[in-house]
N, CA and C atoms as an extended XYZ file, in Angstrom:
615
Properties=species:S:1:pos:R:3:atomname:S:1:resname:S:1:resid:I:1 pbc="F F F"
N        87.545       17.160       44.278 N   GLN     1
C        87.849       15.744       44.302 CA  GLN     1
C        89.256       15.534       43.780 C   GLN     1
N        90.152       15.015       44.625 N   SER     2
C        91.529       14.822       44.213 CA  SER     2
C        91.675       13.519       43.456 C   SER     2
N        92.794       13.423       42.723 N   PHE     3
C        93.066       12.203       41.954 CA  PHE     3
C        93.190       11.016       42.888 C   PHE     3
N        93.928       11.169       44.008 N   ASN     4
C        94.156       10.052       44.914 CA  ASN     4
C        92.865        9.577       45.568 C   ASN     4
N        92.013       10.519       45.991 N   SER     5
C        90.782       10.115       46.658 CA  SER     5
C        89.827        9.449       45.691 C   SER     5
N        89.824        9.897       44.456 N   ALA     6
C        88.933        9.290       43.469 CA  ALA     6
C        89.385        7.884       43.111 C   ALA     6
N        90.679        7.637       43.170 N   CYS     7
C        91.189        6.313       42.834 CA  CYS     7
C        90.996        5.326       43.973 C   CYS     7
N        90.836        5.819       45.193 N   SER     8
C        90.684        4.932       46.335 CA  SER     8
C        89.239        4.531       46.497 C   SER     8
N        89.005        3.565       47.366 N   GLY     9
C        87.639        3.150       47.636 CA  GLY     9
C        87.101        3.731       48.922 C   GLY     9
N        87.767        4.727       49.493 N   THR    10
C        87.367        5.234       50.795 CA  THR    10
C        86.303        6.302       50.703 C   THR    10
N        86.203        6.975       49.582 N   TYR    11
C        85.190        8.010       49.380 CA  TYR    11
C        83.941        7.381       48.787 C   TYR    11
N        82.779        7.683       49.326 N   VAL    12
C        81.524        7.150       48.815 CA  VAL    12
C        80.725        8.271       48.192 C   VAL    12
N        80.468        8.150       46.908 N   SER    13
C        79.705        9.176       46.207 CA  SER    13
C        78.292        9.244       46.741 C   SER    13
N        77.725       10.443       46.931 N   PRO    14
C        76.359       10.552       47.423 CA  PRO    14
C        75.321       10.327       46.347 C   PRO    14
N        75.721       10.047       45.133 N   TYR    15
C        74.768        9.887       44.052 CA  TYR    15
C        74.953        8.546       43.366 C   TYR    15
N        73.863        7.939       42.995 N   SER    16
C        73.881        6.723       42.197 CA  SER    16
C        73.846        7.110       40.737 C   SER    16
N        74.278        6.201       39.859 N   PRO    17
C        74.215        6.520       38.430 CA  PRO    17
C        72.793        6.467       37.935 C   PRO    17
N        72.552        7.130       36.838 N   TYR    18
C        71.294        6.995       36.120 CA  TYR    18
C        71.488        5.934       35.061 C   TYR    18
N        70.529        5.015       34.942 N   PHE    19
C        70.583        4.019       33.892 CA  PHE    19
C        69.594        4.414       32.816 C   PHE    19
N        70.032        4.386       31.574 N   ALA    20
C        69.232        4.942       30.486 CA  ALA    20
C        68.562        3.894       29.621 C   ALA    20
N        68.583        2.632       30.079 N   ARG    21
C        67.943        1.602       29.263 CA  ARG    21
C        66.956        0.797       30.094 C   ARG    21
N        66.719       -0.455       29.725 N   SER    22
C        65.612       -1.220       30.288 CA  SER    22
C        65.737       -1.481       31.773 C   SER    22
N        66.956       -1.432       32.333 N   ASP    23
C        67.086       -1.714       33.752 CA  ASP    23
C        66.870       -0.481       34.610 C   ASP    23
N        66.624        0.660       34.005 N   ARG    24
C        66.317        1.846       34.781 CA  ARG    24
C        64.891        1.723       35.297 C   ARG    24
N        64.636        1.975       36.598 N   PRO    25
C        63.290        1.824       37.130 CA  PRO    25
C        62.319        2.784       36.473 C   PRO    25
N        61.051        2.341       36.380 N   ALA    26
C        60.027        3.177       35.749 CA  ALA    26
C        59.833        4.475       36.520 C   ALA    26
N        59.951        4.403       37.835 N   ASN    27
C        59.830        5.591       38.681 CA  ASN    27
C        61.142        5.789       39.423 C   ASN    27
N        62.092        6.509       38.844 N   PRO    28
C        63.410        6.670       39.461 CA  PRO    28
C        63.280        7.273       40.848 C   PRO    28
N        64.102        6.815       41.810 N   PRO    29
C        64.035        7.373       43.155 CA  PRO    29
C        64.430        8.831       43.167 C   PRO    29
N        63.951        9.527       44.156 N   SER    30
C        64.297       10.938       44.303 CA  SER    30
C        65.748       11.045       44.735 C   SER    30
N        66.285       12.261       44.690 N   TYR    31
C        67.682       12.440       45.068 CA  TYR    31
C        67.925       12.005       46.496 C   TYR    31
N        66.997       12.335       47.383 N   SER    32
C        67.200       11.974       48.781 CA  SER    32
C        67.206       10.465       48.966 C   SER    32
N        66.372        9.745       48.187 N   GLU    33
C        66.321        8.302       48.290 CA  GLU    33
C        67.558        7.651       47.713 C   GLU    33
N        68.269        8.352       46.839 N   ARG    34
C        69.451        7.791       46.202 CA  ARG    34
C        70.710        8.060       46.993 C   ARG    34
N        70.607        8.822       48.054 N   GLU    35
C        71.796        9.152       48.818 CA  GLU    35
C        72.364        7.902       49.469 C   GLU    35
N        73.681        7.806       49.477 N   VAL    36
C        74.366        6.678       50.078 CA  VAL    36
C        74.880        7.095       51.434 C   VAL    36
N        74.630        6.291       52.452 N   SER    37
C        75.040        6.659       53.804 CA  SER    37
C        76.549        6.695       53.907 C   SER    37
N        77.062        7.518       54.791 N   SER    38
C        78.508        7.726       54.899 CA  SER    38
C        79.229        6.502       55.419 C   SER    38
N        78.466        5.561       56.062 N   ASP    39
C        79.139        4.382       56.608 CA  ASP    39
C        79.068        3.189       55.667 C   ASP    39
N        78.664        3.451       54.404 N   SER    40
C        78.616        2.358       53.437 CA  SER    40
C        80.013        1.811       53.189 C   SER    40
N        80.105        0.505       53.091 N   ALA    41
C        81.412       -0.106       52.877 CA  ALA    41
C        81.867        0.141       51.448 C   ALA    41
N        83.120        0.551       51.267 N   PRO    42
C        83.611        0.784       49.900 CA  PRO    42
C        83.669       -0.515       49.119 C   PRO    42
N        83.506       -0.411       47.823 N   LEU    43
C        83.564       -1.572       46.953 CA  LEU    43
C        85.008       -1.881       46.601 C   LEU    43
N        85.328       -3.165       46.571 N   SER    44
C        86.661       -3.540       46.124 CA  SER    44
C        86.699       -3.458       44.606 C   SER    44
N        87.887       -3.312       44.064 N   ALA    45
C        88.024       -3.189       42.616 CA  ALA    45
C        87.714       -4.506       41.943 C   ALA    45
N        86.815       -4.494       40.978 N   PRO    46
C        86.555       -5.728       40.237 CA  PRO    46
C        87.768       -6.077       39.400 C   PRO    46
N        87.980       -7.333       39.167 N   SER    47
C        89.151       -7.743       38.400 CA  SER    47
C        88.725       -8.552       37.193 C   SER    47
N        89.215       -8.154       36.010 N   PHE    48
C        88.954       -8.931       34.809 CA  PHE    48
C        90.070       -9.916       34.568 C   PHE    48
N        91.054       -9.936       35.465 N   TYR    49
C        92.142      -10.889       35.300 CA  TYR    49
C        91.709      -12.296       35.702 C   TYR    49
N        90.547      -12.447       36.310 N   ASP    50
C        90.025      -13.759       36.680 CA  ASP    50
C        89.127      -14.329       35.590 C   ASP    50
N        89.090      -13.694       34.433 N   ARG    51
C        88.224      -14.138       33.355 CA  ARG    51
C        88.678      -15.493       32.815 C   ARG    51
N        87.808      -16.113       32.056 N   SER    52
C        88.136      -17.380       31.414 CA  SER    52
C        89.309      -17.175       30.456 C   SER    52
N        90.191      -18.176       30.368 N   PRO    53
C        91.327      -18.052       29.425 CA  PRO    53
C        90.876      -17.835       27.985 C   PRO    53
N        89.650      -18.269       27.668 N   LEU    54
C        89.141      -18.106       26.312 CA  LEU    54
C        88.458      -16.758       26.116 C   LEU    54
N        88.304      -15.996       27.191 N   SER    55
C        87.638      -14.700       27.108 CA  SER    55
C        88.683      -13.596       26.946 C   SER    55
N        88.650      -12.859       25.850 N   PRO    56
C        89.660      -11.815       25.644 CA  PRO    56
C        89.427      -10.632       26.572 C   PRO    56
N        90.471       -9.852       26.871 N   PRO    57
C        90.279       -8.646       27.680 CA  PRO    57
C        89.425       -7.643       26.931 C   PRO    57
N        88.837       -6.754       27.693 N   LEU    58
C        87.963       -5.748       27.109 CA  LEU    58
C        88.732       -4.757       26.240 C   LEU    58
N        88.053       -4.259       25.237 N   LEU    59
C        88.559       -3.148       24.431 CA  LEU    59
C        87.749       -1.914       24.844 C   LEU    59
N        88.413       -0.949       25.455 N   CYS    60
C        87.743        0.229       25.999 CA  CYS    60
C        88.335        1.498       25.401 C   CYS    60
N        87.470        2.451       25.093 N   VAL    61
C        87.934        3.761       24.652 CA  VAL    61
C        87.248        4.812       25.515 C   VAL    61
N        88.012        5.819       25.902 N   ALA    62
C        87.490        6.868       26.779 CA  ALA    62
C        87.973        8.217       26.278 C   ALA    62
N        87.236        9.266       26.646 N   MET    63
C        87.645       10.600       26.202 CA  MET    63
C        87.231       11.675       27.194 C   MET    63
N        88.171       12.556       27.462 N   ASP    64
C        87.941       13.774       28.226 CA  ASP    64
C        88.947       14.801       27.739 C   ASP    64
N        88.524       16.048       27.623 N   ASP    65
C        89.433       17.075       27.109 CA  ASP    65
C        90.411       17.574       28.153 C   ASP    65
N        90.146       17.309       29.449 N   GLU    66
C        91.018       17.791       30.513 CA  GLU    66
C        91.993       16.700       30.936 C   GLU    66
N        93.219       17.112       31.266 N   ALA    67
C        94.305       16.160       31.484 CA  ALA    67
C        94.072       15.225       32.669 C   ALA    67
N        93.680       15.758       33.833 N   VAL    68
C        93.530       14.914       35.014 CA  VAL    68
C        92.372       13.931       34.862 C   VAL    68
N        91.170       14.373       34.458 N   PRO    69
C        90.111       13.383       34.220 CA  PRO    69
C        90.480       12.350       33.168 C   PRO    69
N        91.221       12.778       32.155 N   ARG    70
C        91.635       11.841       31.105 CA  ARG    70
C        92.586       10.792       31.686 C   ARG    70
N        93.485       11.213       32.569 N   MET    71
C        94.397       10.276       33.209 CA  MET    71
C        93.629        9.306       34.109 C   MET    71
N        92.607        9.817       34.804 N   MET    72
C        91.802        8.958       35.671 CA  MET    72
C        91.031        7.924       34.855 C   MET    72
N        90.555        8.318       33.683 N   LEU    73
C        89.863        7.364       32.825 CA  LEU    73
C        90.817        6.266       32.351 C   LEU    73
N        92.071        6.645       32.106 N   GLU    74
C        93.058        5.641       31.709 CA  GLU    74
C        93.318        4.651       32.840 C   GLU    74
N        93.400        5.172       34.071 N   VAL    75
C        93.557        4.289       35.234 CA  VAL    75
C        92.342        3.365       35.353 C   VAL    75
N        91.165        3.912       35.141 N   LEU    76
C        89.931        3.132       35.218 CA  LEU    76
C        89.955        1.961       34.245 C   LEU    76
N        90.241        2.229       32.981 N   ILE    77
C        90.141        1.161       31.988 CA  ILE    77
C        91.292        0.159       32.101 C   ILE    77
N        92.470        0.634       32.516 N   GLU    78
C        93.610       -0.278       32.604 CA  GLU    78
C        93.606       -1.074       33.899 C   GLU    78
N        93.467       -0.396       35.040 N   ASN    79
C        93.631       -1.044       36.334 CA  ASN    79
C        92.359       -1.657       36.882 C   ASN    79
N        91.218       -1.104       36.532 N   TYR    80
C        89.963       -1.571       37.116 CA  TYR    80
C        89.099       -2.358       36.132 C   TYR    80
N        89.221       -2.103       34.860 N   LEU    81
C        88.460       -2.861       33.864 CA  LEU    81
C        89.316       -3.912       33.170 C   LEU    81
N        90.612       -3.895       33.422 N   GLY    82
C        91.495       -4.892       32.844 CA  GLY    82
C        91.531       -4.866       31.333 C   GLY    82
N        91.444       -3.664       30.756 N   ALA    83
C        91.371       -3.541       29.303 CA  ALA    83
C        92.693       -3.918       28.626 C   ALA    83
N        92.573       -4.294       27.378 N   ASP    84
C        93.742       -4.561       26.539 CA  ASP    84
C        94.313       -3.213       26.124 C   ASP    84
N        95.396       -2.785       26.776 N   MET    85
C        95.924       -1.445       26.551 CA  MET    85
C        96.735       -1.340       25.258 C   MET    85
N        96.888       -2.424       24.532 N   ARG    86
C        97.494       -2.312       23.210 CA  ARG    86
C        96.533       -1.627       22.240 C   ARG    86
N        95.232       -1.780       22.529 N   ARG    87
C        94.224       -1.216       21.632 CA  ARG    87
C        93.247       -0.290       22.342 C   ARG    87
N        93.282       -0.258       23.682 N   SER    88
C        92.406        0.628       24.452 CA  SER    88
C        93.126        1.942       24.720 C   SER    88
N        92.362        3.005       24.975 N   CYS    89
C        93.000        4.303       25.167 CA  CYS    89
C        92.055        5.287       25.843 C   CYS    89
N        92.661        6.324       26.385 N   SER    90
C        91.929        7.476       26.903 CA  SER    90
C        92.493        8.698       26.184 C   SER    90
N        91.668        9.327       25.346 N   ILE    91
C        92.139       10.406       24.484 CA  ILE    91
C        91.277       11.657       24.681 C   ILE    91
N        91.552       12.675       23.876 N   GLY    92
C        90.753       13.894       23.936 CA  GLY    92
C        91.547       15.156       24.186 C   GLY    92
N        92.869       15.037       24.291 N   GLY    93
C        93.682       16.200       24.579 CA  GLY    93
C        93.857       17.148       23.407 C   GLY    93
N        93.530       16.685       22.222 N   SER    94
C        93.656       17.534       21.034 CA  SER    94
C        92.372       17.465       20.221 C   SER    94
N        92.174       18.456       19.360 N   LEU    95
C        90.996       18.473       18.514 CA  LEU    95
C        90.994       17.266       17.572 C   LEU    95
N        92.181       16.874       17.106 N   ALA    96
C        92.281       15.723       16.215 CA  ALA    96
C        91.780       14.454       16.919 C   ALA    96
N        92.164       14.276       18.182 N   GLU    97
C        91.707       13.109       18.933 CA  GLU    97
C        90.201       13.163       19.165 C   GLU    97
N        89.701       14.345       19.478 N   GLN    98
C        88.268       14.490       19.727 CA  GLN    98
C        87.457       14.135       18.488 C   GLN    98
N        87.934       14.588       17.339 N   ARG    99
C        87.213       14.332       16.095 CA  ARG    99
C        87.384       12.892       15.610 C   ARG    99
N        88.434       12.218       16.074 N   ALA   100
C        88.688       10.847       15.632 CA  ALA   100
C        88.072        9.809       16.569 C   ALA   100
N        87.473       10.255       17.656 N   PHE   101
C        87.007        9.307       18.672 CA  PHE   101
C        86.051        8.261       18.102 C   PHE   101
N        85.095        8.680       17.318 N   VAL   102
C        84.112        7.737       16.770 CA  VAL   102
C        84.815        6.664       15.948 C   VAL   102
N        85.763        7.057       15.102 N   ASP   103
C        86.500        6.086       14.290 CA  ASP   103
C        87.317        5.134       15.163 C   ASP   103
N        87.888        5.645       16.253 N   VAL   104
C        88.652        4.786       17.160 CA  VAL   104
C        87.720        3.766       17.811 C   VAL   104
N        86.569        4.213       18.280 N   ALA   105
C        85.618        3.313       18.930 CA  ALA   105
C        85.056        2.276       17.967 C   ALA   105
N        84.965        2.632       16.698 N   LEU   106
C        84.435        1.719       15.686 CA  LEU   106
C        85.510        0.815       15.082 C   LEU   106
N        86.751        0.960       15.544 N   GLY   107
C        87.832        0.122       15.041 CA  GLY   107
C        88.358        0.535       13.689 C   GLY   107
N        88.090        1.773       13.294 N   LYS   108
C        88.576        2.262       12.007 CA  LYS   108
C        89.931        2.947       12.133 C   LYS   108
N        90.287        3.343       13.366 N   ARG   109
C        91.587        3.940       13.640 CA  ARG   109
C        92.141        3.337       14.926 C   ARG   109
N        93.485        3.276       15.001 N   ASP   110
C        94.097        2.735       16.207 CA  ASP   110
C        94.286        3.839       17.240 C   ASP   110
N        94.927        3.518       18.349 N   ILE   111
C        95.055        4.487       19.439 CA  ILE   111
C        95.960        5.661       19.065 C   ILE   111
N        96.718        5.519       17.982 N   ASN   112
C        97.538        6.623       17.476 CA  ASN   112
C        96.863        7.348       16.314 C   ASN   112
N        95.584        7.014       16.095 N   LEU   113
C        94.737        7.619       15.067 CA  LEU   113
C        95.099        7.179       13.653 C   LEU   113
N        95.938        6.143       13.525 N   ASN   114
C        96.269        5.629       12.206 CA  ASN   114
C        95.125        4.770       11.683 C   ASN   114
N        94.826        4.838       10.383 N   PRO   115
C        93.739        4.035        9.819 CA  PRO   115
C        94.002        2.542        9.988 C   PRO   115
N        92.925        1.781       10.208 N   ILE   116
C        92.999        0.328       10.316 CA  ILE   116
C        92.209       -0.275        9.161 C   ILE   116
N        92.797       -1.218        8.473 N   SER   117
C        92.109       -1.892        7.378 CA  SER   117
C        90.933       -2.697        7.920 C   SER   117
N        89.853       -2.742        7.168 N   SER   118
C        88.682       -3.509        7.586 CA  SER   118
C        88.985       -5.000        7.648 C   SER   118
N        90.082       -5.425        7.037 N   LEU   119
C        90.475       -6.825        7.052 CA  LEU   119
C        91.371       -7.158        8.241 C   LEU   119
N        91.802       -6.123        8.966 N   ASP   120
C        92.685       -6.314       10.118 CA  ASP   120
C        91.897       -6.895       11.280 C   ASP   120
N        92.549       -7.778       12.040 N   ALA   121
C        91.893       -8.387       13.206 CA  ALA   121
C        91.549       -7.355       14.268 C   ALA   121
N        92.268       -6.234       14.273 N   ASP   122
C        92.012       -5.192       15.258 CA  ASP   122
C        90.841       -4.295       14.867 C   ASP   122
N        90.293       -4.498       13.695 N   ALA   123
C        89.200       -3.636       13.220 CA  ALA   123
C        87.868       -4.116       13.783 C   ALA   123
N        87.692       -3.939       15.081 N   ARG   124
C        86.428       -4.307       15.719 CA  ARG   124
C        85.972       -3.177       16.641 C   ARG   124
N        84.697       -3.162       16.912 N   HIS   125
C        84.149       -2.134       17.782 CA  HIS   125
C        84.639       -2.312       19.213 C   HIS   125
N        84.740       -1.209       19.926 N   ALA   126
C        85.094       -1.266       21.342 CA  ALA   126
C        83.957       -1.919       22.124 C   ALA   126
N        84.298       -2.542       23.240 N   ASP   127
C        83.289       -3.114       24.135 CA  ASP   127
C        82.629       -2.030       24.975 C   ASP   127
N        83.412       -1.023       25.352 N   ILE   128
C        82.934        0.033       26.240 CA  ILE   128
C        83.458        1.372       25.752 C   ILE   128
N        82.577        2.372       25.694 N   ALA   129
C        82.963        3.749       25.363 CA  ALA   129
C        82.538        4.656       26.510 C   ALA   129
N        83.498        5.374       27.071 N   ILE   130
C        83.251        6.259       28.217 CA  ILE   130
C        83.643        7.674       27.815 C   ILE   130
N        82.708        8.610       27.939 N   LEU   131
C        82.967        9.971       27.463 CA  LEU   131
C        82.533       11.021       28.479 C   LEU   131
N        83.306       12.098       28.513 N   ASP   132
C        82.864       13.326       29.153 CA  ASP   132
C        81.727       13.890       28.296 C   ASP   132
N        80.845       14.679       28.899 N   GLN   133
C        79.769       15.266       28.111 CA  GLN   133
C        80.236       16.511       27.357 C   GLN   133
N        80.796       17.487       28.067 N   ASN   134
C        81.195       18.759       27.449 CA  ASN   134
C        82.660       18.683       27.041 C   ASN   134
N        82.913       18.101       25.887 N   ILE   135
C        84.282       17.840       25.454 CA  ILE   135
C        84.935       19.088       24.862 C   ILE   135
N        84.252       19.758       23.979 N   ASN   136
C        84.815       20.964       23.373 CA  ASN   136
C        83.664       21.888       22.976 C   ASN   136
N        83.424       22.909       23.813 N   LEU   137
C        82.312       23.828       23.575 CA  LEU   137
C        82.710       24.973       22.654 C   LEU   137
N        83.998       25.058       22.300 N   ASP   138
C        84.475       26.139       21.436 CA  ASP   138
C        84.310       25.813       19.955 C   ASP   138
N        84.084       24.530       19.661 N   CYS   139
C        83.870       24.142       18.260 CA  CYS   139
C        82.471       24.532       17.807 C   CYS   139
N        82.278       24.573       16.518 N   SER   140
C        80.949       24.821       15.951 CA  SER   140
C        80.639       23.724       14.937 C   SER   140
N        79.726       22.805       15.268 N   PRO   141
C        78.977       22.714       16.530 CA  PRO   141
C        79.868       22.188       17.656 C   PRO   141
N        79.457       22.390       18.922 N   PRO   142
C        80.248       21.892       20.052 CA  PRO   142
C        80.388       20.374       19.994 C   PRO   142
N        81.484       19.862       20.523 N   ILE   143
C        81.693       18.418       20.590 CA  ILE   143
C        81.169       17.939       21.940 C   ILE   143
N        80.085       17.192       21.913 N   LEU   144
C        79.426       16.703       23.120 CA  LEU   144
C        79.458       15.180       23.143 C   LEU   144
N        79.679       14.622       24.320 N   GLY   145
C        79.717       13.171       24.439 CA  GLY   145
C        78.435       12.509       23.970 C   GLY   145
N        77.299       13.094       24.314 N   SER   146
C        76.009       12.514       23.931 CA  SER   146
C        75.836       12.485       22.414 C   SER   146
N        76.336       13.510       21.725 N   GLU   147
C        76.225       13.540       20.271 CA  GLU   147
C        77.150       12.516       19.624 C   GLU   147
N        78.324       12.314       20.206 N   LEU   148
C        79.232       11.299       19.680 CA  LEU   148
C        78.646        9.902       19.865 C   LEU   148
N        77.951        9.688       20.975 N   ILE   149
C        77.322        8.395       21.204 CA  ILE   149
C        76.205        8.162       20.184 C   ILE   149
N        75.447        9.204       19.869 N   LYS   150
C        74.421        9.074       18.824 CA  LYS   150
C        75.058        8.669       17.495 C   LYS   150
N        76.206        9.276       17.206 N   GLU   151
C        76.906        8.943       15.960 CA  GLU   151
C        77.398        7.507       15.978 C   GLU   151
N        77.905        7.064       17.135 N   LEU   152
C        78.338        5.675       17.253 CA  LEU   152
C        77.182        4.719       16.984 C   LEU   152
N        76.049        4.979       17.608 N   ARG   153
C        74.885        4.098       17.428 CA  ARG   153
C        74.426        4.098       15.969 C   ARG   153
N        74.498        5.246       15.324 N   ALA   154
C        74.091        5.331       13.917 CA  ALA   154
C        74.959        4.460       13.025 C   ALA   154
N        76.180        4.178       13.479 N   HIS   155
C        77.093        3.321       12.725 CA  HIS   155
C        77.055        1.879       13.221 C   HIS   155
N        76.051        1.546       14.020 N   GLY   156
C        75.878        0.165       14.458 CA  GLY   156
C        76.642       -0.237       15.691 C   GLY   156
N        77.121        0.726       16.475 N   PHE   157
C        77.887        0.412       17.686 CA  PHE   157
C        76.987       -0.271       18.706 C   PHE   157
N        77.392       -1.451       19.183 N   LYS   158
C        76.592       -2.230       20.124 CA  LYS   158
C        77.196       -2.268       21.528 C   LYS   158
N        78.349       -1.621       21.696 N   GLY   159
C        79.000       -1.658       22.994 CA  GLY   159
C        78.273       -0.832       24.042 C   GLY   159
N        78.746       -0.947       25.272 N   LEU   160
C        78.173       -0.163       26.368 CA  LEU   160
C        78.676        1.273       26.289 C   LEU   160
N        77.778        2.234       26.496 N   THR   161
C        78.156        3.641       26.452 CA  THR   161
C        77.910        4.287       27.804 C   THR   161
N        78.845        5.114       28.217 N   CYS   162
C        78.779        5.748       29.537 CA  CYS   162
C        79.197        7.210       29.423 C   CYS   162
N        78.383        8.093       29.985 N   ILE   163
C        78.731        9.507       30.097 CA  ILE   163
C        79.109        9.784       31.544 C   ILE   163
N        80.274       10.389       31.751 N   VAL   164
C        80.705       10.827       33.078 CA  VAL   164
C        80.806       12.342       33.008 C   VAL   164
N        79.961       13.043       33.764 N   THR   165
C        79.832       14.485       33.568 CA  THR   165
C        79.804       15.271       34.871 C   THR   165
N        80.218       16.515       34.787 N   GLY   166
C        80.131       17.434       35.911 CA  GLY   166
C        78.946       18.368       35.790 C   GLY   166
N        78.016       18.051       34.880 N   ASP   167
C        76.830       18.885       34.687 CA  ASP   167
C        75.921       18.850       35.913 C   ASP   167
N        74.931       19.728       35.907 N   SER   168
C        73.964       19.803       37.000 CA  SER   168
C        73.139       18.527       37.072 C   SER   168
N        72.489       18.309       38.207 N   ARG   169
C        71.647       17.132       38.365 CA  ARG   169
C        70.522       17.122       37.331 C   ARG   169
N        69.991       18.299       37.057 N   GLU   170
C        68.905       18.390       36.081 CA  GLU   170
C        69.377       17.932       34.703 C   GLU   170
N        70.562       18.367       34.329 N   ARG   171
C        71.110       17.983       33.025 CA  ARG   171
C        71.448       16.497       33.011 C   ARG   171
N        71.955       15.985       34.122 N   VAL   172
C        72.250       14.559       34.216 CA  VAL   172
C        70.974       13.753       34.011 C   VAL   172
N        69.887       14.199       34.623 N   ALA   173
C        68.603       13.510       34.473 CA  ALA   173
C        68.134       13.539       33.014 C   ALA   173
N        68.369       14.655       32.338 N   GLN   174
C        67.992       14.747       30.923 CA  GLN   174
C        68.810       13.778       30.078 C   GLN   174
N        70.112       13.721       30.343 N   LEU   175
C        70.980       12.820       29.592 CA  LEU   175
C        70.570       11.367       29.800 C   LEU   175
N        70.108       11.048       31.001 N   ALA   176
C        69.723        9.673       31.312 CA  ALA   176
C        68.525        9.208       30.495 C   ALA   176
N        67.794       10.142       29.942 N   LYS   177
C        66.631        9.791       29.123 CA  LYS   177
C        67.010        9.518       27.672 C   LYS   177
N        68.256        9.811       27.320 N   GLU   178
C        68.704        9.574       25.946 CA  GLU   178
C        68.781        8.069       25.699 C   GLU   178
N        68.082        7.554       24.694 N   PRO   179
C        68.033        6.105       24.485 CA  PRO   179
C        69.355        5.476       24.081 C   PRO   179
N        70.272        6.275       23.544 N   ASP   180
C        71.541        5.721       23.074 CA  ASP   180
C        72.582        5.587       24.184 C   ASP   180
N        72.318        6.204       25.341 N   ILE   181
C        73.284        6.217       26.437 CA  ILE   181
C        72.872        5.181       27.475 C   ILE   181
N        73.801        4.293       27.846 N   ASP   182
C        73.490        3.249       28.817 CA  ASP   182
C        73.582        3.740       30.252 C   ASP   182
N        74.639        4.487       30.567 N   ILE   183
C        74.846        4.939       31.948 CA  ILE   183
C        75.270        6.400       31.930 C   ILE   183
N        74.713        7.195       32.853 N   VAL   184
C        75.147        8.575       33.051 CA  VAL   184
C        75.543        8.721       34.514 C   VAL   184
N        76.761        9.162       34.765 N   ILE   185
C        77.295        9.242       36.121 CA  ILE   185
C        77.884       10.622       36.365 C   ILE   185
N        77.592       11.160       37.526 N   GLU   186
C        78.184       12.434       37.895 CA  GLU   186
C        79.664       12.244       38.244 C   GLU   186
N        80.502       13.174       37.834 N   LYS   187
C        81.928       13.105       38.140 CA  LYS   187
C        82.137       13.135       39.656 C   LYS   187
N        83.138       12.405       40.104 N   GLY   188
C        83.447       12.352       41.518 CA  GLY   188
C        83.282       10.971       42.111 C   GLY   188
N        82.680       10.046       41.380 N   MET   189
C        82.539        8.681       41.884 CA  MET   189
C        83.900        7.996       41.871 C   MET   189
N        84.271        7.309       42.963 N   PRO   190
C        85.558        6.610       42.988 CA  PRO   190
C        85.661        5.577       41.875 C   PRO   190
N        86.863        5.384       41.383 N   LEU   191
C        87.063        4.488       40.261 CA  LEU   191
C        86.627        3.044       40.529 C   LEU   191
N        86.880        2.485       41.728 N   PRO   192
C        86.402        1.114       41.959 CA  PRO   192
C        84.892        0.989       41.815 C   PRO   192
N        84.157        1.968       42.329 N   GLN   193
C        82.704        1.933       42.217 CA  GLN   193
C        82.254        2.108       40.776 C   GLN   193
N        82.907        3.003       40.073 N   LEU   194
C        82.558        3.238       38.676 CA  LEU   194
C        82.798        1.976       37.849 C   LEU   194
N        83.932        1.314       38.083 N   ALA   195
C        84.223        0.078       37.361 CA  ALA   195
C        83.204       -0.998       37.696 C   ALA   195
N        82.847       -1.108       38.956 N   HIS   196
C        81.859       -2.094       39.377 CA  HIS   196
C        80.537       -1.885       38.645 C   HIS   196
N        80.098       -0.650       38.555 N   LEU   197
C        78.832       -0.338       37.899 CA  LEU   197
C        78.886       -0.644       36.401 C   LEU   197
N        80.001       -0.286       35.776 N   ILE   198
C        80.147       -0.535       34.342 CA  ILE   198
C        80.123       -2.033       34.050 C   ILE   198
N        80.870       -2.807       34.827 N   LEU   199
C        80.928       -4.250       34.594 CA  LEU   199
C        79.591       -4.916       34.908 C   LEU   199
N        78.938       -4.458       35.954 N   ARG   200
C        77.629       -5.012       36.296 CA  ARG   200
C        76.620       -4.729       35.195 C   ARG   200
N        76.655       -3.508       34.689 N   HIS   201
C        75.709       -3.143       33.638 CA  HIS   201
C        76.026       -3.895       32.343 C   HIS   201
N        77.305       -4.113       32.086 N   ARG   202
C        77.679       -4.811       30.857 CA  ARG   202
C        77.187       -6.249       30.867 C   ARG   202
N        77.123       -6.875       32.031 N   ARG   203
C        76.659       -8.265       32.109 CA  ARG   203
C        75.212       -8.421       31.656 C   ARG   203
N        74.431       -7.336       31.803 N   VAL   204
C        73.016       -7.416       31.406 CA  VAL   204
C        72.759       -6.615       30.149 C   VAL   204
N        73.813       -6.076       29.559 N   HIS   205
C        73.689       -5.191       28.378 CA  HIS   205
C        73.256       -5.988       27.155 C   HIS   205
């Protein structure tokens, strides 16, 4: 999957996301039932620039240890989710960033990993956290997106959580059963579709 094709709306992913909360059906469809036909019309990019003047832009944090997926996540949150890029970020290129992710999502550190005072207006939880699953398998213990989400929830994080992973379908299905994860999506879904799903899910979150 190339960067350009993933950013466009012309490619249609053959898989739907797994929803890990109350809107997930009691009997999830089989893989064959979830397949999307090749002639499905691509989704246009949702725009948060049409929001109410009183509604602030989203605060989004994302993480992937690999450079290209990390860049794609930045495009997703900036161009498709309309995030406030003064405080939103896509990180994970260094061990320091990986270990600081929870603090960044909780508003305890800024996008440069500098501490934020609890009295600062910027010290608020992110609206959306998007993570790769296998962030750093060389650490002990390994840094996994699902474990970071558990840590976020333990600290009272109420935002939407999303795992975007290249794991097997079986592993994706297992992750979807995790109560702390809102959405699990296989890597390769075009950014407009991914943004549409995130925003749609957030409306009912």
